[in-house]
Short mmCIF file of N, CA and C in Angstrom, two decimals:
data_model
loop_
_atom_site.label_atom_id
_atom_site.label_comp_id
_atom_site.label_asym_id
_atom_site.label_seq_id
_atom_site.Cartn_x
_atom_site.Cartn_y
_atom_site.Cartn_z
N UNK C 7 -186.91 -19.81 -43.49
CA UNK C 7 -186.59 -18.74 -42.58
C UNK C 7 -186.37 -19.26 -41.16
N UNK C 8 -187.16 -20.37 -40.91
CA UNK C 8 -186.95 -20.55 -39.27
C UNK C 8 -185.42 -21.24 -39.16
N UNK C 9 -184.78 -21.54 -40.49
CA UNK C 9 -182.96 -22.12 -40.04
C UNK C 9 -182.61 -20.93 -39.48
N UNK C 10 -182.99 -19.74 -39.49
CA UNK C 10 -182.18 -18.32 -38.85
C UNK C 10 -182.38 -18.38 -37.51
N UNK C 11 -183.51 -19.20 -37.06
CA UNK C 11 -183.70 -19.51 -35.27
C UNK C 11 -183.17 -20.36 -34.78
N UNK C 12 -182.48 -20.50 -33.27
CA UNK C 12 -181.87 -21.77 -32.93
C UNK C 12 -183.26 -22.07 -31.59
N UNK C 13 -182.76 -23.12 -30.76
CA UNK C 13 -183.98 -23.68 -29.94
C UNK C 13 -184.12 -22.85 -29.10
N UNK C 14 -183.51 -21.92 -28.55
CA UNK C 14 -184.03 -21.25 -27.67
C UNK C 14 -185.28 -20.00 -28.21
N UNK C 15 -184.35 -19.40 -28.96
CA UNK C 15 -185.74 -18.41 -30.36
C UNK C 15 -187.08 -19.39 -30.24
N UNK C 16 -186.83 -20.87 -30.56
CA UNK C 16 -188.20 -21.57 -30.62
C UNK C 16 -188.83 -21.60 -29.21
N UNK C 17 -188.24 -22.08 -28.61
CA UNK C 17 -188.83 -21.92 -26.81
C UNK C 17 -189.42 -20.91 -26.68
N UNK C 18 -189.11 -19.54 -26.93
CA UNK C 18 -189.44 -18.22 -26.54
C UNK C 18 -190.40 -17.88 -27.24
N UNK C 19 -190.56 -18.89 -28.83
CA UNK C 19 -191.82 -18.29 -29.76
C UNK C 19 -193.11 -19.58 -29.03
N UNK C 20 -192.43 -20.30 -28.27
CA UNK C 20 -193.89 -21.13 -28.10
C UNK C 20 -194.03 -20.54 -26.69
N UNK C 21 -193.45 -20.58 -25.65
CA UNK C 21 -194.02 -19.64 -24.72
C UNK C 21 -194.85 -18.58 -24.63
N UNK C 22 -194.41 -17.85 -25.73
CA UNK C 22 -195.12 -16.10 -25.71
C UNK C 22 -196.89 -16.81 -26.40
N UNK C 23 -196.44 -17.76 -27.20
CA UNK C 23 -198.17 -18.07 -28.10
C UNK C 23 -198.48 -18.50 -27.06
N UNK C 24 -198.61 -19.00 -25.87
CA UNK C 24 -199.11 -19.59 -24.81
C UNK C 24 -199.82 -18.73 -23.84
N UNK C 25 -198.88 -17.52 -23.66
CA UNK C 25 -198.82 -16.28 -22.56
C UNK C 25 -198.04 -15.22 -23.38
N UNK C 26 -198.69 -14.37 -24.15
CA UNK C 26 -197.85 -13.09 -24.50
C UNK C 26 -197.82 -11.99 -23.23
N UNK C 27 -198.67 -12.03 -22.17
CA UNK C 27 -198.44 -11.14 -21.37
C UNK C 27 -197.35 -11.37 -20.06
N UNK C 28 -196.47 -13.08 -20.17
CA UNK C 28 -194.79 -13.55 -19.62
C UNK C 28 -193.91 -11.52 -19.56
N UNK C 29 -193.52 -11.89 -18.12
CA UNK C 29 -192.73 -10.92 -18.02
C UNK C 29 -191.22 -11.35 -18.68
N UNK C 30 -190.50 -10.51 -18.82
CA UNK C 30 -189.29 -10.75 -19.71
C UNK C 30 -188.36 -11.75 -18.28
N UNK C 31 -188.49 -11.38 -16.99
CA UNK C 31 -187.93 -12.14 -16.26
C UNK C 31 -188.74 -13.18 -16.10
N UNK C 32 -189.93 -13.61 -15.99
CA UNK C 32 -190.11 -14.89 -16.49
C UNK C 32 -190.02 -15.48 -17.39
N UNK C 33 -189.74 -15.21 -18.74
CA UNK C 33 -189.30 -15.79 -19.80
C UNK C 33 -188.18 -16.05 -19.61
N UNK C 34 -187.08 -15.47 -19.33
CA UNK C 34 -185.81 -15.88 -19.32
C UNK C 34 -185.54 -16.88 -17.70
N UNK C 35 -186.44 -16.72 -17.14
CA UNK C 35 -186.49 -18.27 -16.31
C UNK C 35 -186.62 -19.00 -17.09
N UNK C 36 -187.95 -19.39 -17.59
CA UNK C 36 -188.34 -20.56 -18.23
C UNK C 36 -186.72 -20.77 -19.62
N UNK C 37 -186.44 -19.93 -20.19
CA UNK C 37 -185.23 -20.81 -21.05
C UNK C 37 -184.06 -20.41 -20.50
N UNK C 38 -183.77 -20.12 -18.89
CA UNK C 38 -182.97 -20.69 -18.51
C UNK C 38 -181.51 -19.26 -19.09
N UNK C 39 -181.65 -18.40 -18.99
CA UNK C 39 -181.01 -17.01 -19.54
C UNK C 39 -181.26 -15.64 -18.72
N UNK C 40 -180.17 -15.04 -18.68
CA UNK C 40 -180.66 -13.42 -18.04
C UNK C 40 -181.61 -13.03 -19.00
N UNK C 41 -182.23 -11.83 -18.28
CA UNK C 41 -183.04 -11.04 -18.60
C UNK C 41 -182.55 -10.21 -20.31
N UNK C 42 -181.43 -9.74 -20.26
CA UNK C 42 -181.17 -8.95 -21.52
C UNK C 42 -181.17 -9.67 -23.10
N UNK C 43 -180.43 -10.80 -22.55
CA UNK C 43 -180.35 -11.61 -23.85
C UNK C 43 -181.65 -12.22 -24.38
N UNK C 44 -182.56 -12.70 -23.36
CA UNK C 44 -184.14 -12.92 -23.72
C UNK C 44 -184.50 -11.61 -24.21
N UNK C 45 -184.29 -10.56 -23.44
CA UNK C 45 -185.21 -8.79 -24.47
C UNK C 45 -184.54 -8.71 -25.84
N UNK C 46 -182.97 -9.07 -25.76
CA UNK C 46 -183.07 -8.72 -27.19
C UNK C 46 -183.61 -10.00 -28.39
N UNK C 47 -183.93 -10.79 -27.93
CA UNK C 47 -183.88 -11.96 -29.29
C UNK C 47 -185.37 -11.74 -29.16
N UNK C 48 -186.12 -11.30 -27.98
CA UNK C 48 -187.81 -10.66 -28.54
C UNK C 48 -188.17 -9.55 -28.92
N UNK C 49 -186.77 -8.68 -28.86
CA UNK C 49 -186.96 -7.41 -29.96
C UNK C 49 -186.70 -8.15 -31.39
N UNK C 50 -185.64 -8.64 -31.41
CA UNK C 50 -185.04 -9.49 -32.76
C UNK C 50 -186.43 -10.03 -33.40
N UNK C 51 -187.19 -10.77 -32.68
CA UNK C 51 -188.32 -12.07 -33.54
C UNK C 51 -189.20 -10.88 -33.94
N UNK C 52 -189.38 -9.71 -32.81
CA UNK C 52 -190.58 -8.77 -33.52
C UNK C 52 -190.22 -8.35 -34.66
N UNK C 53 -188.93 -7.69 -34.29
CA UNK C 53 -188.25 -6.73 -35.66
C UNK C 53 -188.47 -7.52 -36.85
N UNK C 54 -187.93 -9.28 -36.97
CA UNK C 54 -188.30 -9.74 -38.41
C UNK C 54 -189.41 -10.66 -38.45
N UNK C 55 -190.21 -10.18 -37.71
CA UNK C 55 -191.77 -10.86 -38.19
C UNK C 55 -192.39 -11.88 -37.74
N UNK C 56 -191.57 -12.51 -36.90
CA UNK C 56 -191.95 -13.97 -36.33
C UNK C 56 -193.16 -13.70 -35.21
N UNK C 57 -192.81 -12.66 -34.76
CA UNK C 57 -194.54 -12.24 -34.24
C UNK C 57 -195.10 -10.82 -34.60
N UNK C 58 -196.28 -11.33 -35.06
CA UNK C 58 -197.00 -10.91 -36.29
C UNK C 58 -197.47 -9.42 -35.14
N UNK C 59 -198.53 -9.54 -34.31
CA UNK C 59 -199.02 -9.39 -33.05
C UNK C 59 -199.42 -9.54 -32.04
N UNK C 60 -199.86 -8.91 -30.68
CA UNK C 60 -200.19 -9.47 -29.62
C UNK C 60 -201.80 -9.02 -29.58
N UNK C 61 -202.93 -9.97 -29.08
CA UNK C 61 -204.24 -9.95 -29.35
C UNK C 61 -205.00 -10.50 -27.25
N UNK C 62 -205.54 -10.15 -27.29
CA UNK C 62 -206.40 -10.65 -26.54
C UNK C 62 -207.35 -11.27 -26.60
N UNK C 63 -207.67 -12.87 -26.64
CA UNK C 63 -208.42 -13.77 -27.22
C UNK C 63 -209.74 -13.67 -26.45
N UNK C 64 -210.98 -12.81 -26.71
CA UNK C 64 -212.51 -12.66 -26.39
C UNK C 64 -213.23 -13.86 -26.04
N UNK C 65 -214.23 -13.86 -25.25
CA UNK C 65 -215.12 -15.24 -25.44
C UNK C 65 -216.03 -14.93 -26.01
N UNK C 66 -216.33 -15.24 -27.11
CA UNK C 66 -217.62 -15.27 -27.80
C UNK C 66 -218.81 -15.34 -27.37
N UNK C 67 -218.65 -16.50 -26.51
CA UNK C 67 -220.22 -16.74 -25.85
C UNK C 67 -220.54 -15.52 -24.86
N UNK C 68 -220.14 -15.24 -24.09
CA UNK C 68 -220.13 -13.40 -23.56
C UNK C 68 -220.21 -12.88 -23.54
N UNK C 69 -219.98 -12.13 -24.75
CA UNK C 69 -220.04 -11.54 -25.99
C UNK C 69 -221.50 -11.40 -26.96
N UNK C 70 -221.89 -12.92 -26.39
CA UNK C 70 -223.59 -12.45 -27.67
C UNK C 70 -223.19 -12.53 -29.11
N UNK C 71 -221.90 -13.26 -29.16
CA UNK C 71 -221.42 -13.65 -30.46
C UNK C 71 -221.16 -15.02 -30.59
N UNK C 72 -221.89 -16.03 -29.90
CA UNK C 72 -221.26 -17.54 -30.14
C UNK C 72 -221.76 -18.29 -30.64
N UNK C 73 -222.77 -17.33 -32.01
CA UNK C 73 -223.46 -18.39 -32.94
C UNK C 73 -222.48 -18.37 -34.10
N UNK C 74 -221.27 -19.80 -34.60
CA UNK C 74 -220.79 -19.44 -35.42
C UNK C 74 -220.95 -19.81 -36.73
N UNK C 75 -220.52 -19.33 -37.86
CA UNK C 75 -220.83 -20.00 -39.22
C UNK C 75 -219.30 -20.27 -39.86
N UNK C 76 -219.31 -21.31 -40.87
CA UNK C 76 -218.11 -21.05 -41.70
C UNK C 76 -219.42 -21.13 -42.92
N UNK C 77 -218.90 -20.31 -43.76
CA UNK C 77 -219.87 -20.22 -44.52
C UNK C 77 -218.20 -20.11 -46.43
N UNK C 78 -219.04 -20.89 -47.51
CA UNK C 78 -218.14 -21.39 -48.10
C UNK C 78 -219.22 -20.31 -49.14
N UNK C 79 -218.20 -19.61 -49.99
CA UNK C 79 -218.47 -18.74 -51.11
C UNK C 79 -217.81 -18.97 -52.36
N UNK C 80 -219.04 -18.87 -52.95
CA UNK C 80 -218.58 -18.99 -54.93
C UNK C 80 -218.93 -17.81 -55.42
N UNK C 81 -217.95 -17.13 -56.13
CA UNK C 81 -218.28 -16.11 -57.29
C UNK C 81 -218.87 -16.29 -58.26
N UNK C 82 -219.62 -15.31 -58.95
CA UNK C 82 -220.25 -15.53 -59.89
C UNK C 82 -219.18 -15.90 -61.07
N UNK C 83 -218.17 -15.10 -60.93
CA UNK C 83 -216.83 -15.35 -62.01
C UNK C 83 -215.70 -14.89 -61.23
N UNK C 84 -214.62 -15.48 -61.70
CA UNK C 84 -213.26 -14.82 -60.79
C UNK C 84 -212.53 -14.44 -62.15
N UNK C 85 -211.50 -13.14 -61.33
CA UNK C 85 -211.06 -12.61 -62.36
C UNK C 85 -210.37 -11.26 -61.51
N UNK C 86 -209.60 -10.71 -61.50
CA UNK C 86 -208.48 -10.46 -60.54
C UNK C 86 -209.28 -9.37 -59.84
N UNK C 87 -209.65 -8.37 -60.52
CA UNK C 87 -210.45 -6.97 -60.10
C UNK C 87 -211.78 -7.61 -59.05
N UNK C 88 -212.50 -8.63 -59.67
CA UNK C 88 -213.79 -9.09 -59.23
C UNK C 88 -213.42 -9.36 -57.83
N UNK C 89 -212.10 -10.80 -57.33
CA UNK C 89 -211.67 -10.72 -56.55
C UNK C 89 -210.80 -10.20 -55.70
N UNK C 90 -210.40 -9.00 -55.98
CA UNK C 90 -209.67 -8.01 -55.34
C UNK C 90 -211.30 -6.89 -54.66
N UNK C 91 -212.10 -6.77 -55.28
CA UNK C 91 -213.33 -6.04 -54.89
C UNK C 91 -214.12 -6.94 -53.55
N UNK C 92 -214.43 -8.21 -53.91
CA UNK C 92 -214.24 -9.00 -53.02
C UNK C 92 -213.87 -9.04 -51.66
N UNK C 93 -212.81 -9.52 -52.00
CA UNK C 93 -211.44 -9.32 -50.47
C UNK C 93 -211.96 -8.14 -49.85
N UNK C 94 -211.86 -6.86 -50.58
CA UNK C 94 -211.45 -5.50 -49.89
C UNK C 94 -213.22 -5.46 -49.08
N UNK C 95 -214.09 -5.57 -49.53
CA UNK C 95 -215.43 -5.75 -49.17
C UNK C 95 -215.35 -6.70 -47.91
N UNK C 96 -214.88 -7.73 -47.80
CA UNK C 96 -215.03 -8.70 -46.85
C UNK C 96 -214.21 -8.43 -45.57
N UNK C 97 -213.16 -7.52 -45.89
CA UNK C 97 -212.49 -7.33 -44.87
C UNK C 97 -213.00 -6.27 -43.59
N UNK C 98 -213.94 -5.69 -44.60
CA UNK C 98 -214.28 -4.53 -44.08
C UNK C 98 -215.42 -4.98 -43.26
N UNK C 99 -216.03 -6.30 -42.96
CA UNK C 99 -217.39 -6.42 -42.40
C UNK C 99 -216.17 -6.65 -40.86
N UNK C 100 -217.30 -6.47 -40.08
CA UNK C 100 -215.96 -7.25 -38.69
C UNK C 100 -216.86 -8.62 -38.27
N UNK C 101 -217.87 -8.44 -38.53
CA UNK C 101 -218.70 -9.83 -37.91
C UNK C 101 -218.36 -11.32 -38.82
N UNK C 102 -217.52 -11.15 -40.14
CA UNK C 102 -216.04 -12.19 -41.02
C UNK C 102 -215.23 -12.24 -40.16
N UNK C 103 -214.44 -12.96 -39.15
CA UNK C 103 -213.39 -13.08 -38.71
C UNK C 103 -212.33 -13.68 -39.27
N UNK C 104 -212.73 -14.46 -39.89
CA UNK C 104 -211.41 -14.97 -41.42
C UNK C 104 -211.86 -15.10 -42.24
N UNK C 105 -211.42 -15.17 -43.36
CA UNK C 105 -212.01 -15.29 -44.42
C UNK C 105 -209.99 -16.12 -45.46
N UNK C 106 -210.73 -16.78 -45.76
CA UNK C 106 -209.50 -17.66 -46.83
C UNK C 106 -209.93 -18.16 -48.18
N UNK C 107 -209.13 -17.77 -49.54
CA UNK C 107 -209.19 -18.34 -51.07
C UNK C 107 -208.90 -19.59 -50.56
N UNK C 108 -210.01 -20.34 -50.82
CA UNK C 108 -210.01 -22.02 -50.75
C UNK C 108 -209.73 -22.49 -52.02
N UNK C 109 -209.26 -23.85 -52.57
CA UNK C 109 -209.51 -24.64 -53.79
C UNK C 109 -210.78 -25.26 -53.29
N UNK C 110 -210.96 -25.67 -54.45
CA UNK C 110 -212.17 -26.73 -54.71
C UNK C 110 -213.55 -26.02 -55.25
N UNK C 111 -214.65 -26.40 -54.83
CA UNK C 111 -215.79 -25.99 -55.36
C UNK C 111 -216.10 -24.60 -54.81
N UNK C 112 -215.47 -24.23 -53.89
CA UNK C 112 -216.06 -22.95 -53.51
C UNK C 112 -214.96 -22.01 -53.74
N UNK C 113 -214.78 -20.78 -53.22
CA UNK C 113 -213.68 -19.87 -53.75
C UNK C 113 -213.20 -19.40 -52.76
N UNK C 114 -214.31 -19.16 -51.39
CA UNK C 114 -213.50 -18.40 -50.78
C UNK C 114 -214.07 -18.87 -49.43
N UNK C 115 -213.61 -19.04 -47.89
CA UNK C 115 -214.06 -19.76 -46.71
C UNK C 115 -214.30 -18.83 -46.04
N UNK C 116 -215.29 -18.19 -44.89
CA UNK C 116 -215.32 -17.16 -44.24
C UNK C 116 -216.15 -18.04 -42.92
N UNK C 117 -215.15 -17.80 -41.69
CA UNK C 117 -215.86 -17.65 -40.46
C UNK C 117 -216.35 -16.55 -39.58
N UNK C 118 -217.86 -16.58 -39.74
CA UNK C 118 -218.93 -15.51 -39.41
C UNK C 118 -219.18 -15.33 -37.93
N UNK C 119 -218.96 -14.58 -36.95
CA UNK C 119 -219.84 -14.25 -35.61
C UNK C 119 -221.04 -13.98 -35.35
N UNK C 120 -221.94 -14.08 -34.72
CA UNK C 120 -223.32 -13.66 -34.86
C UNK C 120 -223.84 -13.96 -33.60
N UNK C 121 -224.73 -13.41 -32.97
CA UNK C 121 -225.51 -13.35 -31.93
C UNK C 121 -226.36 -15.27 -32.12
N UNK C 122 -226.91 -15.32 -32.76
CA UNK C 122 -227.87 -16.09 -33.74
C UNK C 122 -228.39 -16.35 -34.87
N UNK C 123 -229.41 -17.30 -35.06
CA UNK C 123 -229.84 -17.70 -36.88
C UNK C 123 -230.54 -16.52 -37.20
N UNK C 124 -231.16 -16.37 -36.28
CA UNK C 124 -232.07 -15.01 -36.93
C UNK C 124 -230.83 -14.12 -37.55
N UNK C 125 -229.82 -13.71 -36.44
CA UNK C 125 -229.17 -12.38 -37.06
C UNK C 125 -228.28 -12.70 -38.46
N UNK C 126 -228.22 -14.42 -38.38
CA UNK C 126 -227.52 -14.63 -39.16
C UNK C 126 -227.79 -14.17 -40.72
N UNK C 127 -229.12 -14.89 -40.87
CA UNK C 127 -230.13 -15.02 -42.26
C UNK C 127 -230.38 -13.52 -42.55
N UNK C 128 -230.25 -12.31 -41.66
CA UNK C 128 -230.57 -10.72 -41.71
C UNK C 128 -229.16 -10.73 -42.28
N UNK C 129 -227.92 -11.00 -41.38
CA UNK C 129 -226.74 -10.44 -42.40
C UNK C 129 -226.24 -11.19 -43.49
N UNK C 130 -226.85 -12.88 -44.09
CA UNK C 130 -226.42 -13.31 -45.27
C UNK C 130 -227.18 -12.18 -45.99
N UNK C 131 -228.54 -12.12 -46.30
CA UNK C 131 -229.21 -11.59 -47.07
C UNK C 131 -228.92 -10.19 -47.46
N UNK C 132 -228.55 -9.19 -46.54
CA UNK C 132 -228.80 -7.76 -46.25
C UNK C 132 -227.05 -7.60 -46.49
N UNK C 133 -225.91 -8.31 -45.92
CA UNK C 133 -224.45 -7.96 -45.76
C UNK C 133 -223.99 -8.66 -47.21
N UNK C 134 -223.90 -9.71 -46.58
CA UNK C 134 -223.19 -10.68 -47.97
C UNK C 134 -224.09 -10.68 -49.16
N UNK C 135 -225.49 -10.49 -49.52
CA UNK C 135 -226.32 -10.42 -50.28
C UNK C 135 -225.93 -9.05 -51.44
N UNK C 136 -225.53 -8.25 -50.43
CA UNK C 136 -225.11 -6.88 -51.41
C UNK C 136 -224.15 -7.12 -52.34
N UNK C 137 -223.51 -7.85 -51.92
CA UNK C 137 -221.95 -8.11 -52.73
C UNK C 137 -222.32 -8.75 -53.74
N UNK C 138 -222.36 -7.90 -54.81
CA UNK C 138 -222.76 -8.56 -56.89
C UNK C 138 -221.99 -9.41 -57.11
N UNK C 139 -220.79 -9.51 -56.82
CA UNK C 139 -219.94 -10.81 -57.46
C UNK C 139 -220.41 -12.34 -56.86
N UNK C 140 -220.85 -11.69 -55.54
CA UNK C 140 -221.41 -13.21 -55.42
C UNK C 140 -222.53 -14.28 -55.68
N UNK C 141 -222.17 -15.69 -55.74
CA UNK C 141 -222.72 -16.64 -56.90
C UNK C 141 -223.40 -17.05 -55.80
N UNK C 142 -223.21 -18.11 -55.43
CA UNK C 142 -223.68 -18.85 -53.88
C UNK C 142 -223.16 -19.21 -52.75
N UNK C 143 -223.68 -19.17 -51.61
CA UNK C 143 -222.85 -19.63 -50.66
C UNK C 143 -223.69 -20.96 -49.93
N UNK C 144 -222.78 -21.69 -48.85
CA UNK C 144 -223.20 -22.86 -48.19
C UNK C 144 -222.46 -22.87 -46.89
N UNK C 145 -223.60 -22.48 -45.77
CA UNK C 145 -223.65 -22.47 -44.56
C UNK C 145 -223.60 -23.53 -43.95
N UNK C 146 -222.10 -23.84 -42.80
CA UNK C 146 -222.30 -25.04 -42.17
C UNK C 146 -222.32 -24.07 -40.61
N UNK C 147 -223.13 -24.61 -39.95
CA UNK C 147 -223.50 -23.79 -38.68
C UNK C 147 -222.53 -25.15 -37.31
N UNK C 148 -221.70 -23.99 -36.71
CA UNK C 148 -220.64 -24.95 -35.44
C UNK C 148 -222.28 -25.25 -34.66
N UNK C 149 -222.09 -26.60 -34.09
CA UNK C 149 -222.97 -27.06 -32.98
C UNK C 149 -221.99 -27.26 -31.81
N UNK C 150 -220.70 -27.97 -31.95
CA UNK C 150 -219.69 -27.83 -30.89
C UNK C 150 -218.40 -27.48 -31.59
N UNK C 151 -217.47 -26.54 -30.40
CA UNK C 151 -216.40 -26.42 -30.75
C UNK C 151 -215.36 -27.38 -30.05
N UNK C 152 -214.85 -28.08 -30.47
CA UNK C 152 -213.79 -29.58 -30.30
C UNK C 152 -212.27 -29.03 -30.17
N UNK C 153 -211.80 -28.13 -31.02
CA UNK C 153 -210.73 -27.78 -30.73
C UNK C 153 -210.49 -26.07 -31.37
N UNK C 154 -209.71 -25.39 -30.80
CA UNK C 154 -209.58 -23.97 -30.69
C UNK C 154 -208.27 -23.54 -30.66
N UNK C 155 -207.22 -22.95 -31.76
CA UNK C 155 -205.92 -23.10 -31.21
C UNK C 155 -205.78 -21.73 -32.21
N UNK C 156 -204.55 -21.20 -31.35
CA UNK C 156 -203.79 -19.88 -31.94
C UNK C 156 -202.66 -19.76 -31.97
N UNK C 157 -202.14 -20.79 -31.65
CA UNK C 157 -200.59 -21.16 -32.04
C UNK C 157 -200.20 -21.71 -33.09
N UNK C 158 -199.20 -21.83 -33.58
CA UNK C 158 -198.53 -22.99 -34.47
C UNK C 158 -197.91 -24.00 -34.37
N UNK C 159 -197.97 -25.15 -34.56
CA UNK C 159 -197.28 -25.80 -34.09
C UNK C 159 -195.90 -26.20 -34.67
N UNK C 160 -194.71 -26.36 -34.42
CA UNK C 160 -193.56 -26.04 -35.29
C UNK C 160 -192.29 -26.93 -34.32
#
């Protein structure tokens, strides 16, 4: 799909991941274009998907949320319904901020928010504990965060 973009479409999709709140006349500074022809090729990228949405990136630590977990989950069995019950369950917690079907030994990857260990071990047990399909999980707890990115690189 990205052969349908030429370099300027790309300029304009790495700018906006940088600064989505670029006024349309500063965007069309930076690639060097009037104002109209930059609005329409960022109506164009919205219209077919190339940006998904615009978010405002929180600080966690601020927040009282910068204890983080990736925490790695096995089902007791997989099997389409089991993991479709799953998913729909996990999506629904908000203190999961991603959650991804991994290969390998585990099934499914979820990065957790939390105040702390205490609150943590209250919502494995009490949140994720409820959920019957699940087999075991294995908590790796962040001590530093090294790198942090919300772009793509392309």
């Amino acid at each position: 799909m990205i052969e349908k973009l030429d370099s300027i479409d790309i300029e304009i999709l790495r700018i906006l991941q940088d600064n989505a709140r670029i006024t349309t006349k500063e965007l069309a500074a930076k690639v060097n274009l009037s104002t109209t022809p930059v609005f329409e090729r960022f109506k164009r990228l919205e219209k077919e998907g190339y940006i998904k949405k615009y978010v405002a990136i929180l600080d966690a630590e601020k927040l009282n949320q910068g204890f983080v977990v990736f925490c790695s989950v096995k089902l007791r069995q997989m099997g389409k319904d089991i993991a479709n019950d799953f998913t729909t369950r996990i999506k629904a917690i908000p203190q999961v901020t991603e959650c991804y079907n991994v290969s390998g030994e585990f099934d499914y990857l979820l990065k957790i928010h939390a105040p702390d260990m205490r609150y943590y071990n209250e919502f494995l047990i009490n949140v994720l504990g409820s959920i019957s399909s699940l087999g075991s999980v294995q908590s790796a707890f962040v001590m530093n965060e090294i790198k942090s990115s919300t772009g793509i690189a392309f």
